[in-house]
PDB file of C-alpha atoms and ligand atoms in Angstrom:
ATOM      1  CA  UNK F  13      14.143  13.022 119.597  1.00  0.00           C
ATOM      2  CA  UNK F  14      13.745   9.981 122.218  1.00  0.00           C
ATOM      3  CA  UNK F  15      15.963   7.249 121.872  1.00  0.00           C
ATOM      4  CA  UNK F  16      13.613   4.615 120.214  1.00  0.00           C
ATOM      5  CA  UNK F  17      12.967   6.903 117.607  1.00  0.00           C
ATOM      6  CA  UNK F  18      16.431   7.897 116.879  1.00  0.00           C
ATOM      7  CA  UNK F  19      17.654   4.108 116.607  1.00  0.00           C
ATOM      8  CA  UNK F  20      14.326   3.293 114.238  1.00  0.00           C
ATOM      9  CA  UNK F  21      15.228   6.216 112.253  1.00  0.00           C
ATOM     10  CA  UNK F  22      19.228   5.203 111.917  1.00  0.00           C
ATOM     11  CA  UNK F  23      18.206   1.312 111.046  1.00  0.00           C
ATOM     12  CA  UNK F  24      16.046   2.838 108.218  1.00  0.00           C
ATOM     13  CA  UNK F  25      19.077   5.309 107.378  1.00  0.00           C
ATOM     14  CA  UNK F  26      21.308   2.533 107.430  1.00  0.00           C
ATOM     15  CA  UNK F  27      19.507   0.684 104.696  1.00  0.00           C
ATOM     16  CA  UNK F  28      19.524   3.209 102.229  1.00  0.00           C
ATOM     17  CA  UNK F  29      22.831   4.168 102.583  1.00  0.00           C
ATOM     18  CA  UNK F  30      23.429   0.616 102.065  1.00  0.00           C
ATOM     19  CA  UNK F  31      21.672   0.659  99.227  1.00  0.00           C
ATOM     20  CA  UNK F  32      23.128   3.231  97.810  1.00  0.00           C
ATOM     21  CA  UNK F  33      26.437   1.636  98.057  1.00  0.00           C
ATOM     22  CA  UNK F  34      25.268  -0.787  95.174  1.00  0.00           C
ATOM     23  CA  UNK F  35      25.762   2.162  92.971  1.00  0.00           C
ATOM     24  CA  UNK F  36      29.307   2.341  93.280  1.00  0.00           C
ATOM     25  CA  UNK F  37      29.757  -1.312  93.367  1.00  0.00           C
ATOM     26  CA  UNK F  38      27.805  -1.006  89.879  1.00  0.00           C
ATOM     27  CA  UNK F  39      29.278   1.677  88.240  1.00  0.00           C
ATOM     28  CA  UNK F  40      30.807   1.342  84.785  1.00  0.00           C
ATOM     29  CA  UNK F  41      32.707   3.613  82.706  1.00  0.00           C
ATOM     30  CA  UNK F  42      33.175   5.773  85.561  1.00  0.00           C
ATOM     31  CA  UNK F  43      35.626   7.811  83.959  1.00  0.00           C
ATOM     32  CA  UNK F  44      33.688   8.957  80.861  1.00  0.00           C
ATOM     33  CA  UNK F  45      31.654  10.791  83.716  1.00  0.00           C
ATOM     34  CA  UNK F  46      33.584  12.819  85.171  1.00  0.00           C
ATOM     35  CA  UNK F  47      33.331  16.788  85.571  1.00  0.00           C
ATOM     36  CA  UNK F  48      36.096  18.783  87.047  1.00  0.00           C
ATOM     37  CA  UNK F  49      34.868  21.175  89.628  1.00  0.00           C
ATOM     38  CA  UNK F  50      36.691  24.320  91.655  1.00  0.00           C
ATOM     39  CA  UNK F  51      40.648  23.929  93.059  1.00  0.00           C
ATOM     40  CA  UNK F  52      43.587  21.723  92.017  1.00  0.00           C
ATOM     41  CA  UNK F  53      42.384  18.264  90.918  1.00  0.00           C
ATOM     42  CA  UNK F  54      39.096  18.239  92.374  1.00  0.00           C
ATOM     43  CA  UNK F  55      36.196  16.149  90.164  1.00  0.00           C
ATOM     44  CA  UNK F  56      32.660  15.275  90.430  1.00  0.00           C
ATOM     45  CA  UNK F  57      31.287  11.629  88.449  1.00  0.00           C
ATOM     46  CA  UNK F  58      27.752  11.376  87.344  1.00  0.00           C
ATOM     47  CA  UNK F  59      27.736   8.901  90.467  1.00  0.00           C
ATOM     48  CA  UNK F  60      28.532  11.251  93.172  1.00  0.00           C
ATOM     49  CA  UNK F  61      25.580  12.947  91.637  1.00  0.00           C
ATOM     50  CA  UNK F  62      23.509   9.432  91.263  1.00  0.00           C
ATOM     51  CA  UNK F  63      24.244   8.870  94.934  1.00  0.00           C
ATOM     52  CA  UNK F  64      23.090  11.930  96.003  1.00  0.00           C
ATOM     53  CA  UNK F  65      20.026  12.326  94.307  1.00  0.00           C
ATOM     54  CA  UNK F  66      19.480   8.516  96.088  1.00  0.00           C
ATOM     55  CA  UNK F  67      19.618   9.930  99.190  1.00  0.00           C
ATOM     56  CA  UNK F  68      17.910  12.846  98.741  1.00  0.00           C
ATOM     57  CA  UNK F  69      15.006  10.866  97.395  1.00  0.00           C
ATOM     58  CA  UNK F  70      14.732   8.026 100.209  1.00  0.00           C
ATOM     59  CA  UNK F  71      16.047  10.452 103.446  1.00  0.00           C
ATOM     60  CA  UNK F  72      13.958  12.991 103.107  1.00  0.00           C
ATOM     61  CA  UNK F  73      10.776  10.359 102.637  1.00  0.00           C
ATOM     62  CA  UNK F  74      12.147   8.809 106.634  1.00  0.00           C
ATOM     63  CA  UNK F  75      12.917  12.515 108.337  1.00  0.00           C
ATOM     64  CA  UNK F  76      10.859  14.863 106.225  1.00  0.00           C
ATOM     65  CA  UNK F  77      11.583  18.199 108.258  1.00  0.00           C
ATOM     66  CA  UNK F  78      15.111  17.568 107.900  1.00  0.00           C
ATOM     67  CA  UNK F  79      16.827  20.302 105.494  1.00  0.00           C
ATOM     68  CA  UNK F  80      19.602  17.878 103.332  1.00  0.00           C
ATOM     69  CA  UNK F  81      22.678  19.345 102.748  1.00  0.00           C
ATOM     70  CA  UNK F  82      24.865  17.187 100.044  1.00  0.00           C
ATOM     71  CA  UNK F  83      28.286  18.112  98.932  1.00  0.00           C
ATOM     72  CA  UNK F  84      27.470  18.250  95.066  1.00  0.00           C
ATOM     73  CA  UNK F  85      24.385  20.088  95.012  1.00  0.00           C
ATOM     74  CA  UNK F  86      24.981  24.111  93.710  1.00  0.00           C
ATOM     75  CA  UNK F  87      23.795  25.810  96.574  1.00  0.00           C
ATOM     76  CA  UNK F  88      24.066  24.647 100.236  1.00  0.00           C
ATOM     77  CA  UNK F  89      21.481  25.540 102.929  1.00  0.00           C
ATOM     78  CA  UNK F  90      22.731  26.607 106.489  1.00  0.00           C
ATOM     79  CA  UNK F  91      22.520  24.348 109.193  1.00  0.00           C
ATOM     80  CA  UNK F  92      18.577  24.572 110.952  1.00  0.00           C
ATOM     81  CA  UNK F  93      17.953  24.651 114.860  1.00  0.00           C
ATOM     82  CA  UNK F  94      15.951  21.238 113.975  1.00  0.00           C
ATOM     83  CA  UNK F  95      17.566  18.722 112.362  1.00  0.00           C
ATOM     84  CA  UNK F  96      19.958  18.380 109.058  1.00  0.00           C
ATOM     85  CA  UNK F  97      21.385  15.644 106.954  1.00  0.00           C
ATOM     86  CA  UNK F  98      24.875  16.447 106.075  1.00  0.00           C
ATOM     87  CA  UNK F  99      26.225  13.888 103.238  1.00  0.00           C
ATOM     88  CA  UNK F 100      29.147  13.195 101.417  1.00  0.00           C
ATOM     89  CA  UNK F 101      27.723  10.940  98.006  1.00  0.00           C
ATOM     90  CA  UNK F 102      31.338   9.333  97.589  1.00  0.00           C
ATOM     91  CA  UNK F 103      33.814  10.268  99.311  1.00  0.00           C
ATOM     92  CA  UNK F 104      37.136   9.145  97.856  1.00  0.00           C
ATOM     93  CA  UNK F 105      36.015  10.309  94.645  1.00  0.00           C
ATOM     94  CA  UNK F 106      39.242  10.415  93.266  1.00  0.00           C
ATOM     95  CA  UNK F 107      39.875   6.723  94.259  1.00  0.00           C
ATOM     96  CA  UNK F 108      36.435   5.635  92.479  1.00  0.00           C
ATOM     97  CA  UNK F 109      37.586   7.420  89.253  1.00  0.00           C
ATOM     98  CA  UNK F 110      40.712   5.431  89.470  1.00  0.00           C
ATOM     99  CA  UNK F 111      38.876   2.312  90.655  1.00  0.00           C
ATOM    100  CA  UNK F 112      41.191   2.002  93.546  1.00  0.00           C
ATOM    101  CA  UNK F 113      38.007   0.886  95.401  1.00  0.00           C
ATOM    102  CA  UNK F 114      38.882   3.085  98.954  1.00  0.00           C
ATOM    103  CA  UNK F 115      35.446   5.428  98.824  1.00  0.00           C
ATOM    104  CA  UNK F 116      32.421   5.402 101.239  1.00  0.00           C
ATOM    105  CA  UNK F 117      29.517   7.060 101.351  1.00  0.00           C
ATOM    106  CA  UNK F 118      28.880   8.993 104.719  1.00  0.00           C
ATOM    107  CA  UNK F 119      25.363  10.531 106.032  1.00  0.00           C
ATOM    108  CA  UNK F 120      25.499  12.708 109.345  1.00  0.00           C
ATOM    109  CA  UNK F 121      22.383  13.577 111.197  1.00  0.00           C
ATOM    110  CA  UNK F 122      22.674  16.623 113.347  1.00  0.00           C
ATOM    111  CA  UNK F 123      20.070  18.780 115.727  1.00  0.00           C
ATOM    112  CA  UNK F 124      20.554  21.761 116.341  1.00  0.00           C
ATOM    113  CA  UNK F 125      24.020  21.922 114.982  1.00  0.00           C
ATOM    114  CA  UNK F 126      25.801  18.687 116.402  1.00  0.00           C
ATOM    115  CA  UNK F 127      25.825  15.302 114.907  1.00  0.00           C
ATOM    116  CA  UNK F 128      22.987  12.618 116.759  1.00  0.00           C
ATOM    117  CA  UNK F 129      23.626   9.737 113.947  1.00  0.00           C
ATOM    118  CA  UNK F 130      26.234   9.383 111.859  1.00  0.00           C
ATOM    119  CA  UNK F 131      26.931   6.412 109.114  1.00  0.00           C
ATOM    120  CA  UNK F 132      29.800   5.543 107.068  1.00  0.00           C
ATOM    121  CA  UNK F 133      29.443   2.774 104.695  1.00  0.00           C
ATOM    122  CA  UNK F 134      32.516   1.138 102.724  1.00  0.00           C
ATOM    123  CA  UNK F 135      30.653  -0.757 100.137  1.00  0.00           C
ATOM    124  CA  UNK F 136      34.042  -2.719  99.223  1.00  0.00           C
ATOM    125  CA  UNK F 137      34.819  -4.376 102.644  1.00  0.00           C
ATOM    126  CA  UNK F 138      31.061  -4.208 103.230  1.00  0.00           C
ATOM    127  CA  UNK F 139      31.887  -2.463 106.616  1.00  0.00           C
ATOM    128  CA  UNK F 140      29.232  -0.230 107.936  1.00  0.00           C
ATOM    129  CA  UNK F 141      30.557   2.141 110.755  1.00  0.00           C
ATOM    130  CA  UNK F 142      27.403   3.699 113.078  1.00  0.00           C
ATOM    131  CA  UNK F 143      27.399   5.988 115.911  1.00  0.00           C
ATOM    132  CA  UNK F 144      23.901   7.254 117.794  1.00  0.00           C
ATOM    133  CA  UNK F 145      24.732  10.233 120.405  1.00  0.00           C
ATOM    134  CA  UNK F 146      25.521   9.121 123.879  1.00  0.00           C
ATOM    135  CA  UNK F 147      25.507   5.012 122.567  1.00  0.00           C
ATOM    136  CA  UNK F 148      28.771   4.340 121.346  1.00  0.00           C
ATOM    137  CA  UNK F 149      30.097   3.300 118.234  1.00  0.00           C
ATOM    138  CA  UNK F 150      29.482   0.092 115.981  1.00  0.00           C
ATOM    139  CA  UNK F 151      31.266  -1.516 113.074  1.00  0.00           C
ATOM    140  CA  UNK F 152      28.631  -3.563 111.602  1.00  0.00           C
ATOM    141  CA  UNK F 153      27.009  -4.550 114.842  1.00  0.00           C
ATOM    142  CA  UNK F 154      30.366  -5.018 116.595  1.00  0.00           C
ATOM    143  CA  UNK F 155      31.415  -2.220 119.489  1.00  0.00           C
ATOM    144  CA  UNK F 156      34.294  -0.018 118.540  1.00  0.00           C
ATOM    145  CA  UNK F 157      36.942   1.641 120.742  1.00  0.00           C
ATOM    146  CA  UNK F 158      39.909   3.861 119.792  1.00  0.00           C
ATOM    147  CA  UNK F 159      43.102   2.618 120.478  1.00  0.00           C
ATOM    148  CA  UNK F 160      45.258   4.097 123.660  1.00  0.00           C
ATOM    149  CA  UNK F 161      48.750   3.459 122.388  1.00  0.00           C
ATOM    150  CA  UNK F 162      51.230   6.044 121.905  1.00  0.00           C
ATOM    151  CA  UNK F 163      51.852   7.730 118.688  1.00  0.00           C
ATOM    152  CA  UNK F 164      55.436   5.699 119.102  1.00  0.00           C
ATOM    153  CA  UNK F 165      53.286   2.914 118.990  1.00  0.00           C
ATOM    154  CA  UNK F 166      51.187   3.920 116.307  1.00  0.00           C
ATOM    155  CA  UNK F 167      49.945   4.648 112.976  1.00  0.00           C
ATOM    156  CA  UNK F 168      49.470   7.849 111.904  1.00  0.00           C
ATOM    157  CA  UNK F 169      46.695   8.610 108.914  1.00  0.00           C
ATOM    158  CA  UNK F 170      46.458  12.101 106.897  1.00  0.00           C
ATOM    159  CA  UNK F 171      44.483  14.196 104.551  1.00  0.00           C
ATOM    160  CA  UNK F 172      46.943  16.627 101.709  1.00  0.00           C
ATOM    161  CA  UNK F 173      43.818  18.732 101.502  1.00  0.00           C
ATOM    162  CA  UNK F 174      44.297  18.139  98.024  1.00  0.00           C
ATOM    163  CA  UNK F 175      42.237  20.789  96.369  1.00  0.00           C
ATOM    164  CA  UNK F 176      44.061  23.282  98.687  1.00  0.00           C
ATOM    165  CA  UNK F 177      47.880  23.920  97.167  1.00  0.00           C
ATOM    166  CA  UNK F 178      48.655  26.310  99.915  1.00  0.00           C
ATOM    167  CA  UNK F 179      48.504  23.812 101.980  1.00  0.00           C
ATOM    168  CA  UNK F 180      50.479  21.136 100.608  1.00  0.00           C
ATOM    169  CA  UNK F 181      53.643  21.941 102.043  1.00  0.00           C
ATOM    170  CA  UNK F 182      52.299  22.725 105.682  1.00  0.00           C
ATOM    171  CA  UNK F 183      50.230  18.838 105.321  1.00  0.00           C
ATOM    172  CA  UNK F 184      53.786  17.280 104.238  1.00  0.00           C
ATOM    173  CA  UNK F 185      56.085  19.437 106.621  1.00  0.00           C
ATOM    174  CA  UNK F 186      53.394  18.027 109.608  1.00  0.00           C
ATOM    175  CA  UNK F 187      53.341  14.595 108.183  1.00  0.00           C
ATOM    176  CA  UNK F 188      57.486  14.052 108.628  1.00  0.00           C
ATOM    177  CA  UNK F 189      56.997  15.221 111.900  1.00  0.00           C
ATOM    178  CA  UNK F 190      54.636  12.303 112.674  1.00  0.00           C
ATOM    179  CA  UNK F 191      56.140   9.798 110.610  1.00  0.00           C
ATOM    180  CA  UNK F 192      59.636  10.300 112.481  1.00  0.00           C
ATOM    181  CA  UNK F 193      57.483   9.847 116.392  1.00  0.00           C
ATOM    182  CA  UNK F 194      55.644   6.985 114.902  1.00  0.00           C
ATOM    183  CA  UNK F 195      55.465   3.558 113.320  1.00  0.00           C
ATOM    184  CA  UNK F 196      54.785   4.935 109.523  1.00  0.00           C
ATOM    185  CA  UNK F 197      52.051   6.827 108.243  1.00  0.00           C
ATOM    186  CA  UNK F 198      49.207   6.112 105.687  1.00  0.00           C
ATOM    187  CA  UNK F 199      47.120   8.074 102.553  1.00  0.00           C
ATOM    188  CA  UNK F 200      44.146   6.569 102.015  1.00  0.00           C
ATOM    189  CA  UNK F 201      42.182   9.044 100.014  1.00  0.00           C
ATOM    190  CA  UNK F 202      38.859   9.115 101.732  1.00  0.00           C
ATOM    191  CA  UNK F 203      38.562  11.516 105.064  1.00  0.00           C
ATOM    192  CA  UNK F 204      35.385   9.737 106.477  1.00  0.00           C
ATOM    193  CA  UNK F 205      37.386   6.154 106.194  1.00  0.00           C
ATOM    194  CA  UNK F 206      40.282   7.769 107.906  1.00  0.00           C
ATOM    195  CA  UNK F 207      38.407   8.999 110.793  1.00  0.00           C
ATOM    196  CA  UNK F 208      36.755   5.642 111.127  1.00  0.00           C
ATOM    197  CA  UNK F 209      39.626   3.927 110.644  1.00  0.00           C
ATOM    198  CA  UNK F 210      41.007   6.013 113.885  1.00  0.00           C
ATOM    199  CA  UNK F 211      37.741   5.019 115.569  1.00  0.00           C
ATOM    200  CA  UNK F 212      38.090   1.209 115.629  1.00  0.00           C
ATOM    201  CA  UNK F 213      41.807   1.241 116.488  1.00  0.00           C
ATOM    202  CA  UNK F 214      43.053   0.396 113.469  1.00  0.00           C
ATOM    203  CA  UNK F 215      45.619   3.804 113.581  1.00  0.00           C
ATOM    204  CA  UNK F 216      46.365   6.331 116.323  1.00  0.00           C
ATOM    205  CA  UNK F 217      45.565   9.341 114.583  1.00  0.00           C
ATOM    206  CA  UNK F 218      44.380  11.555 111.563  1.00  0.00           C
ATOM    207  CA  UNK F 219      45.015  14.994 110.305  1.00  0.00           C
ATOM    208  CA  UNK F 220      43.820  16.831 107.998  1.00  0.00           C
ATOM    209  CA  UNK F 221      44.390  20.839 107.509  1.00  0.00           C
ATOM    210  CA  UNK F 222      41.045  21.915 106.021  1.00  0.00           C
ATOM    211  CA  UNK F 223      38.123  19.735 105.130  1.00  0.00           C
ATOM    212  CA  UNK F 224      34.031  20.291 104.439  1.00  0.00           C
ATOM    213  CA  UNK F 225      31.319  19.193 107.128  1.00  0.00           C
ATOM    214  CA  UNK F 226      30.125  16.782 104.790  1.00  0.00           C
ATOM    215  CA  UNK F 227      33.771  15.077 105.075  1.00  0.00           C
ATOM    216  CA  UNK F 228      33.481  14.978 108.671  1.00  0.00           C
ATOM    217  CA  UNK F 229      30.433  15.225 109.732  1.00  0.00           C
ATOM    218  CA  UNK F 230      29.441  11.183 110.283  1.00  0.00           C
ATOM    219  CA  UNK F 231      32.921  10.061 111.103  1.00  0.00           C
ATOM    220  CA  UNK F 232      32.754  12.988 114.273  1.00  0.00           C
ATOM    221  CA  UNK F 233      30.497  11.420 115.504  1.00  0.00           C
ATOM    222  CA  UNK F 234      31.664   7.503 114.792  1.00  0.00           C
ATOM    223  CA  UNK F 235      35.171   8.778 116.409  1.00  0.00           C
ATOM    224  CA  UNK F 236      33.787  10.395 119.647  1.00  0.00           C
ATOM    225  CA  UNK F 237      31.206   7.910 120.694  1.00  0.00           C
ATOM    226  CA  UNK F 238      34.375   5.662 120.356  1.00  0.00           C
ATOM    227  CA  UNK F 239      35.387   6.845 122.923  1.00  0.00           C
ATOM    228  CA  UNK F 240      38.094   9.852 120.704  1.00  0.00           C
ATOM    229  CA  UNK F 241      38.618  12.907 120.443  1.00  0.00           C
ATOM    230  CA  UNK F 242      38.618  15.316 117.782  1.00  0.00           C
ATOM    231  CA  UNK F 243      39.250  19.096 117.329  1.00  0.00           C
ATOM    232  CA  UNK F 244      40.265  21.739 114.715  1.00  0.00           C
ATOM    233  CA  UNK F 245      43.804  22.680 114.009  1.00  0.00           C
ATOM    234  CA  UNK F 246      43.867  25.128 116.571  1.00  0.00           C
ATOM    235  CA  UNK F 247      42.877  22.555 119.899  1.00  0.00           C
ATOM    236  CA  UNK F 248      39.389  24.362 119.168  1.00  0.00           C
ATOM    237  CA  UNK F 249      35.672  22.442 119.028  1.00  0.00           C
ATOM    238  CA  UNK F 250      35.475  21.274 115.409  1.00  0.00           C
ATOM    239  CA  UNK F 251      31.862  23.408 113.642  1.00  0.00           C
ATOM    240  CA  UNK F 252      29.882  21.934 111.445  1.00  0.00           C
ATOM    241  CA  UNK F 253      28.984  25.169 109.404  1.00  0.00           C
ATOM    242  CA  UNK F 254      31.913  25.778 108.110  1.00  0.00           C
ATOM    243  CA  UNK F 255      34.893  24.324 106.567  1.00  0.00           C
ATOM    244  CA  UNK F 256      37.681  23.110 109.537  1.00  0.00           C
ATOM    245  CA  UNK F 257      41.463  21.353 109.882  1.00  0.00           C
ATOM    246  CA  UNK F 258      40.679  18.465 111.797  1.00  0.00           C
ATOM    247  CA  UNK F 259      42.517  16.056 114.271  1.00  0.00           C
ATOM    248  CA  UNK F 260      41.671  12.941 115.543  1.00  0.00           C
ATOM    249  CA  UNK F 261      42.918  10.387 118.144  1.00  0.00           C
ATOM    250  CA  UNK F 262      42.838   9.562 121.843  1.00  0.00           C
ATOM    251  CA  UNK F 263      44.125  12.387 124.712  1.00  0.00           C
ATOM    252  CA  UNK F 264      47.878  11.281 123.834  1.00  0.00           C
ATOM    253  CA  UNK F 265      48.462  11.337 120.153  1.00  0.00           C
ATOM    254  CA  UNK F 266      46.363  14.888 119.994  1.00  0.00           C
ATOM    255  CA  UNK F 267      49.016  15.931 122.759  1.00  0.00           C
ATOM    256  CA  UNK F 268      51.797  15.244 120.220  1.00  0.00           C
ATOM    257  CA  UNK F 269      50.300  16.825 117.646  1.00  0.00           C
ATOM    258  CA  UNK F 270      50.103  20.418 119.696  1.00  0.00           C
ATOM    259  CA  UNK F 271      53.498  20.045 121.107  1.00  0.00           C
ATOM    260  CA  UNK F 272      54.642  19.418 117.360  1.00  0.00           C
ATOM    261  CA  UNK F 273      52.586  22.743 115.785  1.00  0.00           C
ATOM    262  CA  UNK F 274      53.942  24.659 118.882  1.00  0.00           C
ATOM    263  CA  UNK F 275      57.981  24.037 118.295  1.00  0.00           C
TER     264      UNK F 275
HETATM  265  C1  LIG X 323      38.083  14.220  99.843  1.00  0.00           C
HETATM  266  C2  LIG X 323      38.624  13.007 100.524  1.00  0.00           C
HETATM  267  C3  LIG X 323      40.121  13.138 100.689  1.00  0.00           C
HETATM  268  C4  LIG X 323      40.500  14.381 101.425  1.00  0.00           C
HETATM  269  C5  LIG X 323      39.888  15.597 100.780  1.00  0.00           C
HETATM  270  C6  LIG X 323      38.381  15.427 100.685  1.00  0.00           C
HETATM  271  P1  LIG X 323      35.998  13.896  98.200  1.00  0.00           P
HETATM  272  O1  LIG X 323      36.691  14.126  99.674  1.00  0.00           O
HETATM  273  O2  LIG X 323      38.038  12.844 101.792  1.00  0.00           O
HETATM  274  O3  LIG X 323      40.675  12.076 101.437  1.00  0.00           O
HETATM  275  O4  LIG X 323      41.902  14.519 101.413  1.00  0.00           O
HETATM  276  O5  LIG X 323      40.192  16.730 101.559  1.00  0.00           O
HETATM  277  O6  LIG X 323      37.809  16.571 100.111  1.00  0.00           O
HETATM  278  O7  LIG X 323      36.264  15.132  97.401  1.00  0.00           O
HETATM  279  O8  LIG X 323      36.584  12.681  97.631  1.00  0.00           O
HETATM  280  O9  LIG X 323      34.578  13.768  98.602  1.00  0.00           O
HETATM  281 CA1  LIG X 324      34.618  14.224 100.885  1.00  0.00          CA
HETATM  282 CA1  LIG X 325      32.521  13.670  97.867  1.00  0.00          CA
END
C-alpha cells in the first residue's frame, strides 16, 4: 500500500479505536458481565465483546479485504498474504473488571504477516500511541524514542503470563534477576501498555514468557519504529501466528536479559 494511503487509512483507524475507547470509559456494572474463559484466572466482560464487535463493524467498512482477527471471537482465521487486523478489545481485562483503570485497546495492521500500523489507545490518560512502518512512532502526535540507559539505570516492566501457572515461577525467578541489576520493577496488567510504555522511554524493558499476537501485535510495531527492539525468549524474530515470550528494550537491556537466561 503507498504511503498516503496507509496514513489516510491509520487516521480513520485511529478514530474508531478512539471511539471505541468511550465504551470502557462508559461501562457500568462491569462485573455482573463477566465470563470466565480457558486457564487460571482468565475472564472475558460483555465489553471485551462490545469492543470487538465495534471494531469489527467500523474496520472492516475502511479496509474491507482485510481478514479481522479479534482475541474473543471462537474461532481465529490464519494470518492472509494481504492484509489482517489483529486486535486485542481490552486488554487489561482483569484491571477493567477491577476498575483499576490500566486497559487499552490495541489494533495491529499487518501485510503479509508483519505489522504496517499499529495503535494503542489508553482511554484513561487519553494517550494514543501510533506507529506506520518505516515512520516512526507517535504518542498522540508527539515523536517517541526508547530510552538508551542501562538496565542499572532503569526500570524494568513484566508480564506473569497469568493464565499460564507453569510459568509463574520461571516469570518471578527472571523478575529478581532484573529487579536486583535495576532501579525496581513494575506490573501493570496490560502487555500492549507495557510495550508502549518501553517505547516512549518511560522504562528500559519488558518481558513477558508467553503472550497472543493480539497482545503484541500493535505495540511491535509502536516499540520498533521507536527506534527498539524486540524478540522472543529465545533472541529469535517474534511471529505473529502464533503465541511467543517476548522481550523488549534497546540493544543493552536485551543484552542483560540473555546473559541472565544463559547463567
Ligand atoms: C493480558 C494482559 C496481561 C498479560 C497477559 C495478557 P488480556 O491480556 O496483557 O498484562 O500479563 O499475558 O494475556 O487477557 O487482559 O487481554
Ligand atoms: Ca491481551
Ligand atoms: Ca483482551
Amino acid at each position: 500500500m503507498a504511503d498516503c494511503c496507509l496514513s489516510e487509512l491509520a487516521e480513520k483507524i485511529e478514530a474508531v479505536v478512539k471511539e471505541a475507547g468511550r465504551i470502557l470509559i462508559n461501562a457500568v456494572r462491569v462485573e455482573e458481565t463477566v465470563e470466565e474463559k480457558s486457564g487460571r484466572a482468565n475472564f472475558v466482560t460483555a465489553y471485551d465483546k462490545r469492543v470487538q464487535d465495534f471494531l469489527f463493524q467500523k474496520l472492516m467498512k475502511i479496509l474491507p479485504d482485510a481478514v479481522f482477527i479479534g482475541e474473543e471471537e471462537e474461532e481465529h482465521a490464519a494470518l492472509p498474504e494481504g492484509y489482517a487486523f489483529i486486535i486485542d478489545p481490552i486488554d487489561g481485562t482483569t484491571n477493567f473488571m477491577k476498575g483499576y483503570c490500566v486497559s487499552c485497546i490495541s489494533v495491529g495492521l499487518l501485510q503479509a504477516g508483519k505489522p504496517v500500523l499499529g495503535i494503542v489507545y489508553n482511554p484513561y490518560l487519553d494517550e494514543l500511541f501510533r506507529a506506520e512502518k518505516g515512520k516512526g512512532a507517535y504518542c498522540n502526535g508527539k515523536a517517541i524514542h526508547v530510552s538508551d540507559h542501562d538496565l542499572s539505570e532503569g526500570l524494568v516492566l513484566f508480564g506473569t503470563a497469568p493464565y499460564n501457572e507453569e510459568l509463574s515461577k520461571r516469570s518471578f525467578q527472571c523478575a529478581y534477576e532484573l529487579f536486583i541489576r535495576s532501579l525496581d520493577v513494575r506490573r501493570s496488567g496490560s502487555a500492549a501498555i507495557d510495550l508502549c510504555n518501553v517505547a516512549c522511554g518511560r522504562a528500559e524493558l519488558y518481558f513477558e514468557l508467553l503472550l497472543s499476537p493480539w497482545d503484541y501485535a500493535a505495540g511491535s510495531l509502536i516499540l520498533t519504529e521507536a527506534g527498539g527492539r524486540i524478540v522472543n525468549t529465545e533472541g529469535k524474530e517474534i511471529t505473529f501466528d502464533e503465541k511467543n515470550g517476548v522481550v523488549a528494550g534497546n540493544e543493552k537491556t536485551i543484552k542483560v536479559w540473555q546473559e541472565i537466561q544463559k547463567a
